CSV table of C-alpha atoms and ligand atoms in Angstrom, one decimal:
chain,number,residue,atom,x,y,z
D,30,UNK,CA,0.0,0.0,0.0
D,31,UNK,CA,1.5,3.3,-1.0
D,32,UNK,CA,1.4,6.2,1.5
D,33,UNK,CA,2.5,9.8,1.0
D,34,UNK,CA,4.6,11.3,3.7
D,35,UNK,CA,1.9,13.7,5.0
D,36,UNK,CA,-1.1,11.8,6.3
D,37,UNK,CA,-4.2,12.3,4.2
D,38,UNK,CA,-6.0,13.5,7.3
D,39,UNK,CA,-4.7,14.3,10.8
D,40,UNK,CA,-6.9,15.2,13.8
D,41,UNK,CA,-5.5,16.8,16.9
D,42,UNK,CA,-7.2,17.7,20.1
D,43,UNK,CA,-10.7,16.7,19.2
D,44,UNK,CA,-13.1,17.5,22.0
D,45,UNK,CA,-16.9,17.2,22.2
D,46,UNK,CA,-19.4,17.4,25.0
D,47,UNK,CA,-23.1,16.8,24.8
D,48,UNK,CA,-24.3,18.9,27.7
D,49,UNK,CA,-22.4,17.8,30.8
D,50,UNK,CA,-21.3,14.6,29.1
D,51,UNK,CA,-17.7,14.9,27.9
D,52,UNK,CA,-17.6,12.4,25.1
D,53,UNK,CA,-14.3,13.1,23.4
D,54,UNK,CA,-11.5,14.4,25.6
D,55,UNK,CA,-8.7,15.3,23.3
D,56,UNK,CA,-8.4,12.8,20.5
D,57,UNK,CA,-5.4,12.7,18.2
D,58,UNK,CA,-5.0,10.4,15.2
D,59,UNK,CA,-3.9,10.4,11.6
D,60,UNK,CA,-4.9,8.4,8.6
D,61,UNK,CA,-2.4,7.9,5.7
D,62,UNK,CA,-3.6,7.7,2.1
D,63,UNK,CA,-4.7,4.2,1.3
D,64,UNK,CA,-4.6,3.3,5.0
D,65,UNK,CA,-7.3,1.5,6.9
D,66,UNK,CA,-7.8,2.5,10.5
D,67,UNK,CA,-10.2,0.6,12.7
D,68,UNK,CA,-11.7,2.2,15.8
D,69,UNK,CA,-12.6,-0.3,18.5
D,70,UNK,CA,-13.7,0.0,22.1
D,71,UNK,CA,-16.7,-0.4,24.4
D,72,UNK,CA,-20.1,1.0,23.5
D,73,UNK,CA,-20.4,4.7,24.5
D,74,UNK,CA,-16.6,5.3,24.3
D,75,UNK,CA,-17.0,8.0,21.6
D,76,UNK,CA,-16.1,6.1,18.3
D,77,UNK,CA,-19.2,7.1,16.4
D,78,UNK,CA,-18.9,10.7,17.5
D,79,UNK,CA,-15.4,10.8,16.0
D,80,UNK,CA,-16.8,9.7,12.6
D,81,UNK,CA,-19.6,12.2,12.9
D,82,UNK,CA,-17.2,15.1,13.6
D,83,UNK,CA,-15.0,14.0,10.7
D,84,UNK,CA,-18.1,14.0,8.4
D,85,UNK,CA,-19.3,17.4,9.6
D,86,UNK,CA,-22.5,15.9,11.2
D,87,UNK,CA,-21.4,17.1,14.7
D,88,UNK,CA,-19.8,20.4,15.6
D,89,UNK,CA,-16.7,19.6,17.9
D,90,UNK,CA,-16.0,22.0,20.7
D,91,UNK,CA,-12.3,22.0,19.9
D,92,UNK,CA,-9.9,20.3,17.5
D,93,UNK,CA,-8.0,20.7,14.3
D,94,UNK,CA,-8.3,18.6,11.2
D,95,UNK,CA,-5.6,19.0,8.6
D,96,UNK,CA,-5.6,17.4,5.1
D,97,UNK,CA,-2.5,16.5,3.2
D,98,UNK,CA,-3.3,19.3,0.7
D,99,UNK,CA,-3.0,21.8,3.5
D,100,UNK,CA,-6.7,22.5,4.1
D,101,UNK,CA,-7.1,23.0,7.9
D,102,UNK,CA,-10.2,23.2,10.0
D,103,UNK,CA,-9.8,24.6,13.5
D,104,UNK,CA,-13.0,24.1,15.4
D,105,UNK,CA,-12.1,26.1,18.5
D,106,UNK,CA,-11.5,29.2,16.3
D,107,UNK,CA,-14.9,28.9,14.6
D,108,UNK,CA,-17.0,26.9,17.0
D,109,UNK,CA,-20.3,28.6,16.3
D,110,UNK,CA,-22.5,30.1,13.6
D,111,UNK,CA,-22.5,30.3,9.9
D,112,UNK,CA,-18.8,29.9,9.4
D,113,UNK,CA,-18.8,26.7,11.4
D,114,UNK,CA,-21.6,25.3,9.3
D,115,UNK,CA,-19.6,26.1,6.2
D,116,UNK,CA,-16.6,24.4,7.7
D,117,UNK,CA,-18.6,21.3,8.4
D,118,UNK,CA,-20.0,21.3,4.9
D,119,UNK,CA,-16.4,21.5,3.6
D,120,UNK,CA,-15.5,18.5,5.7
D,121,UNK,CA,-18.5,16.6,4.4
D,122,UNK,CA,-17.3,17.1,0.8
D,123,UNK,CA,-14.1,15.2,1.8
D,124,UNK,CA,-15.7,12.1,3.2
D,125,UNK,CA,-18.6,9.8,2.8
D,126,UNK,CA,-20.2,7.9,5.6
D,127,UNK,CA,-21.7,4.4,5.7
D,128,UNK,CA,-24.1,4.0,8.6
D,129,UNK,CA,-25.1,1.0,10.7
D,130,UNK,CA,-28.5,1.1,9.0
D,131,UNK,CA,-28.1,1.7,5.3
D,132,UNK,CA,-30.4,4.8,5.3
D,133,UNK,CA,-31.5,4.2,1.7
D,134,UNK,CA,-34.5,6.2,0.5
D,135,UNK,CA,-37.3,3.6,0.4
D,136,UNK,CA,-39.2,5.4,-2.4
D,137,UNK,CA,-36.2,5.5,-4.7
D,138,UNK,CA,-34.8,2.7,-6.8
D,139,UNK,CA,-31.2,1.4,-6.1
D,140,UNK,CA,-29.9,3.5,-9.0
D,141,UNK,CA,-31.7,6.7,-7.9
D,142,UNK,CA,-30.4,6.2,-4.4
D,143,UNK,CA,-26.9,6.0,-5.7
D,144,UNK,CA,-27.0,9.0,-8.0
D,145,UNK,CA,-28.9,11.2,-5.6
D,146,UNK,CA,-25.7,12.4,-3.8
D,147,UNK,CA,-23.5,13.0,-6.8
D,148,UNK,CA,-26.3,14.8,-8.8
D,149,UNK,CA,-27.8,16.9,-6.0
D,150,UNK,CA,-25.0,17.4,-3.5
D,151,UNK,CA,-22.0,17.4,-5.9
D,152,UNK,CA,-23.5,18.8,-9.1
D,153,UNK,CA,-22.4,15.8,-11.3
D,154,UNK,CA,-24.3,15.5,-14.6
D,155,UNK,CA,-27.0,12.9,-14.5
D,156,UNK,CA,-25.6,10.8,-17.4
D,157,UNK,CA,-22.2,10.7,-15.9
D,158,UNK,CA,-23.6,9.8,-12.4
D,159,UNK,CA,-25.7,7.0,-13.9
D,160,UNK,CA,-22.7,5.5,-15.7
D,161,UNK,CA,-20.6,5.7,-12.6
D,162,UNK,CA,-23.4,4.2,-10.5
D,163,UNK,CA,-23.8,1.3,-12.9
D,164,UNK,CA,-20.1,0.6,-12.8
D,165,UNK,CA,-20.0,0.6,-9.0
D,166,UNK,CA,-23.1,-1.5,-8.7
D,167,UNK,CA,-21.5,-4.1,-11.0
D,168,UNK,CA,-18.4,-4.1,-8.8
D,169,UNK,CA,-20.4,-5.2,-5.8
D,170,UNK,CA,-22.4,-7.8,-7.8
D,171,UNK,CA,-25.6,-5.7,-7.9
D,172,UNK,CA,-25.8,-4.7,-11.5
D,173,UNK,CA,-29.1,-6.4,-12.0
D,174,UNK,CA,-30.7,-4.7,-9.0
D,175,UNK,CA,-30.4,-1.2,-10.4
D,176,UNK,CA,-34.2,-0.8,-10.8
D,177,UNK,CA,-35.2,-2.6,-7.6
D,178,UNK,CA,-36.5,-0.8,-4.5
D,179,UNK,CA,-34.6,-1.2,-1.2
D,180,UNK,CA,-37.4,-3.4,0.3
D,181,UNK,CA,-36.8,-5.9,-2.5
D,182,UNK,CA,-33.2,-6.5,-1.4
D,183,UNK,CA,-31.7,-8.5,1.5
D,184,UNK,CA,-30.1,-6.6,4.3
D,185,UNK,CA,-26.6,-7.4,3.0
D,186,UNK,CA,-27.6,-6.2,-0.5
D,187,UNK,CA,-29.1,-3.0,1.0
D,188,UNK,CA,-25.8,-2.4,2.9
D,189,UNK,CA,-23.8,-3.0,-0.3
D,190,UNK,CA,-25.9,-0.3,-2.0
D,191,UNK,CA,-25.2,1.9,1.0
D,192,UNK,CA,-21.5,1.4,0.4
D,193,UNK,CA,-21.9,2.1,-3.4
D,194,UNK,CA,-23.7,5.3,-2.5
D,195,UNK,CA,-20.7,6.4,-0.5
D,196,UNK,CA,-18.2,5.4,-3.2
D,197,UNK,CA,-20.3,7.4,-5.8
D,198,UNK,CA,-19.4,10.6,-3.9
D,199,UNK,CA,-15.7,9.8,-4.8
D,200,UNK,CA,-14.6,10.9,-1.3
D,201,UNK,CA,-11.0,11.2,0.0
D,202,UNK,CA,-11.9,9.0,2.9
D,203,UNK,CA,-14.7,6.5,3.6
D,204,UNK,CA,-16.1,6.4,7.1
D,205,UNK,CA,-17.9,3.3,8.3
D,206,UNK,CA,-20.0,3.2,11.5
D,207,UNK,CA,-20.4,-0.4,12.5
D,208,UNK,CA,-21.4,-1.3,8.9
D,209,UNK,CA,-22.4,-4.9,9.8
D,210,UNK,CA,-23.8,-4.7,13.3
D,211,UNK,CA,-27.5,-4.4,12.1
D,212,UNK,CA,-27.2,-7.4,9.8
D,213,UNK,CA,-28.2,-11.0,10.4
D,214,UNK,CA,-25.1,-13.1,11.0
D,215,UNK,CA,-25.2,-14.9,7.7
D,216,UNK,CA,-25.2,-11.6,5.8
D,217,UNK,CA,-22.1,-10.1,7.6
D,218,UNK,CA,-19.6,-11.9,5.4
D,219,UNK,CA,-20.7,-10.5,2.1
D,220,UNK,CA,-20.4,-6.9,3.4
D,221,UNK,CA,-17.0,-7.5,5.1
D,222,UNK,CA,-15.8,-9.0,1.8
D,223,UNK,CA,-16.7,-5.7,-0.1
D,224,UNK,CA,-14.9,-3.7,2.6
D,225,UNK,CA,-11.8,-6.0,2.3
D,226,UNK,CA,-11.8,-5.5,-1.5
D,227,UNK,CA,-12.0,-1.7,-1.1
D,228,UNK,CA,-9.1,-1.9,1.3
D,229,UNK,CA,-7.1,-3.9,-1.2
D,230,UNK,CA,-8.0,-1.4,-3.9
D,231,UNK,CA,-6.3,1.3,-1.8
D,232,UNK,CA,-9.3,3.3,-0.5
D,233,UNK,CA,-8.6,5.3,2.7
D,234,UNK,CA,-11.0,4.1,5.3
D,235,UNK,CA,-11.9,4.7,9.0
D,236,UNK,CA,-14.1,1.9,10.3
D,237,UNK,CA,-15.8,1.6,13.7
D,238,UNK,CA,-16.3,-2.1,14.2
D,239,UNK,CA,-16.8,-4.9,16.7
D,240,UNK,CA,-15.6,-7.4,14.1
D,241,UNK,CA,-12.2,-7.9,15.5
D,242,UNK,CA,-11.3,-10.8,13.2
D,243,UNK,CA,-12.0,-8.5,10.3
D,244,UNK,CA,-10.0,-5.6,11.9
D,245,UNK,CA,-7.1,-8.0,12.3
D,246,UNK,CA,-7.2,-8.8,8.6
D,247,UNK,CA,-7.6,-5.3,7.0
D,248,UNK,CA,-6.4,-2.7,9.5
D,249,UNK,CA,-3.1,-0.9,9.1
D,250,UNK,CA,-3.8,0.5,12.6
D,251,UNK,CA,-6.2,-0.3,15.3
D,252,UNK,CA,-7.2,2.4,17.7
D,253,UNK,CA,-8.7,1.4,21.1
D,254,UNK,CA,-11.1,4.0,22.6
D,255,UNK,CA,-12.3,4.0,26.2
D,256,UNK,CA,-14.1,6.8,28.0
D,257,UNK,CA,-13.6,9.4,25.2
D,258,UNK,CA,-9.8,9.0,24.9
D,259,UNK,CA,-7.5,6.8,22.9
D,260,UNK,CA,-6.1,4.3,25.3
D,261,UNK,CA,-3.9,2.4,22.9
D,262,UNK,CA,-3.2,2.1,19.2
D,263,UNK,CA,-1.0,-0.1,17.1
D,264,UNK,CA,-0.8,-2.6,14.3
D,265,UNK,CA,-3.4,-5.3,14.8
D,266,UNK,CA,-0.6,-7.9,15.1
D,267,UNK,CA,0.7,-6.1,18.1
D,268,UNK,CA,-2.4,-4.7,19.7
D,269,UNK,CA,-4.5,-7.9,19.5
D,270,UNK,CA,-1.7,-10.3,20.6
D,271,UNK,CA,0.3,-8.1,23.1
D,272,UNK,CA,-1.8,-5.1,24.3
D,273,UNK,CA,0.3,-3.0,26.7
D,274,UNK,CA,-2.6,-1.3,28.5
D,275,UNK,CA,-4.7,-3.1,31.1
D,276,UNK,CA,-8.0,-1.5,29.8
D,277,UNK,CA,-7.2,-2.8,26.3
D,278,UNK,CA,-6.5,-6.2,27.7
D,279,UNK,CA,-9.7,-6.4,29.6
D,280,UNK,CA,-11.7,-5.3,26.6
D,281,UNK,CA,-10.1,-7.9,24.3
D,282,UNK,CA,-10.5,-10.6,26.9
D,283,UNK,CA,-14.3,-9.9,27.0
D,284,UNK,CA,-14.6,-9.9,23.2
D,285,UNK,CA,-12.1,-12.4,21.8
T,29,ADP,P1,-19.6,4.6,20.6
T,29,ADP,O1,-19.7,4.8,19.1
T,29,ADP,O2,-18.2,4.3,21.1
T,29,ADP,O3,-20.6,3.6,21.1
T,29,ADP,P2,-20.8,7.2,20.7
T,29,ADP,O4,-19.9,8.2,20.1
T,29,ADP,O5,-22.0,6.8,20.0
T,29,ADP,O6,-20.0,6.0,21.3
T,29,ADP,O7,-21.4,7.9,22.1
T,29,ADP,C1,-20.5,8.4,23.0
T,29,ADP,C2,-21.4,9.1,24.1
T,29,ADP,O8,-22.0,10.3,23.6
T,29,ADP,C3,-22.5,8.2,24.7
T,29,ADP,O9,-22.5,8.5,26.1
T,29,ADP,C4,-23.7,8.8,24.0
T,29,ADP,O10,-24.8,8.6,24.8
T,29,ADP,C5,-23.4,10.2,23.8
T,29,ADP,N1,-24.0,10.8,22.6
T,29,ADP,C6,-23.8,10.5,21.3
T,29,ADP,N2,-24.5,11.3,20.5
T,29,ADP,C7,-25.3,12.1,21.3
T,29,ADP,C8,-26.2,13.2,21.0
T,29,ADP,N3,-26.6,13.5,19.8
T,29,ADP,N4,-26.8,13.8,22.1
T,29,ADP,C9,-26.4,13.5,23.4
T,29,ADP,N5,-25.5,12.5,23.7
T,29,ADP,C10,-24.9,11.8,22.7
C-alpha cells in the first residue's frame, strides 16, 4: 500500500461534549492515504462521535483537522454560527459515511439512491452519475438490481448499495459506522468482503467495528477508545496479541 509522507487526514485535540457529558476528551489520530484505521472499544466510548465530527455531522468543541493538501479546519476558532456550518460542509465534501442502518430512501430505486448524492450534492451531470453508479453496482455484484427498490433487497444487499452510494461521492476518505452490526449473522460476510476489496484497492477508510477478526485482517492501525480517549493504538498484530494497557487487555478478553 502506498502512502505519501503527510497523512491524508490528521486530527488533533478533538473535544466534544453533549451537555455535561464529555464524550471526546482530546483525541489525536492520523490516517495515511490508502490506509485502513479501525476504531474499537466499548459502547459509548466516543467512536461514532469521532466519525460524525469528521463527516461534519457534529460540531466539535475543539480540535484541528488537517488534510494533506494543506486544508485545515480549527473548530475552536470557529465553533459557532454560519462559518462553522460552512466548515462542516467542507468536511462533508471530503468524506462519505456508511451507517449502521443503510439509510436508503425507500421510495427511490437502487440507481436513484446511488446517483442522488452525486447529482444533488456534488452537481455531477446525471448521465455521468448513472454511468458511474452502474459501474460501481456491478463491482459489488448488484448490476441487475439497479431498478429494484430497497425493500426488495436482502439486508446485505441493502448495505452494499449503501457502500456504493458512499463510493459514488468519490470521497477522499470512507467512514464506516459499524457497517455490519445491524445485519443477520449470515449476511455479515458479504459486506465484510466488499470492505476488504475496497481496502485492497487502496481506499482510505476509517471503520468503527466490533468485528475484531476483520480488523485484524484489514487494518493498518487499530485504535482502542475508552471513555472518550484513545487508550492504545497499534498494528493489529501487536495490539491484539500483546496489548500493553490493562484496559485494552480487559476489553479484548471480553470480546475475543
Ligand atoms: P460509541 O460509538 O463508542 O458507542 P458514541 O460516540 O455513539 O459511542 O457515544 C458516546 C457518548 O456520547 C455516549 O454517552 C452517547 O450517549 C453520547 N451521545 C452521542 N450522540 C449524542 C447526542 N446526539 N446527544 C447526546 N448525547 C450523545
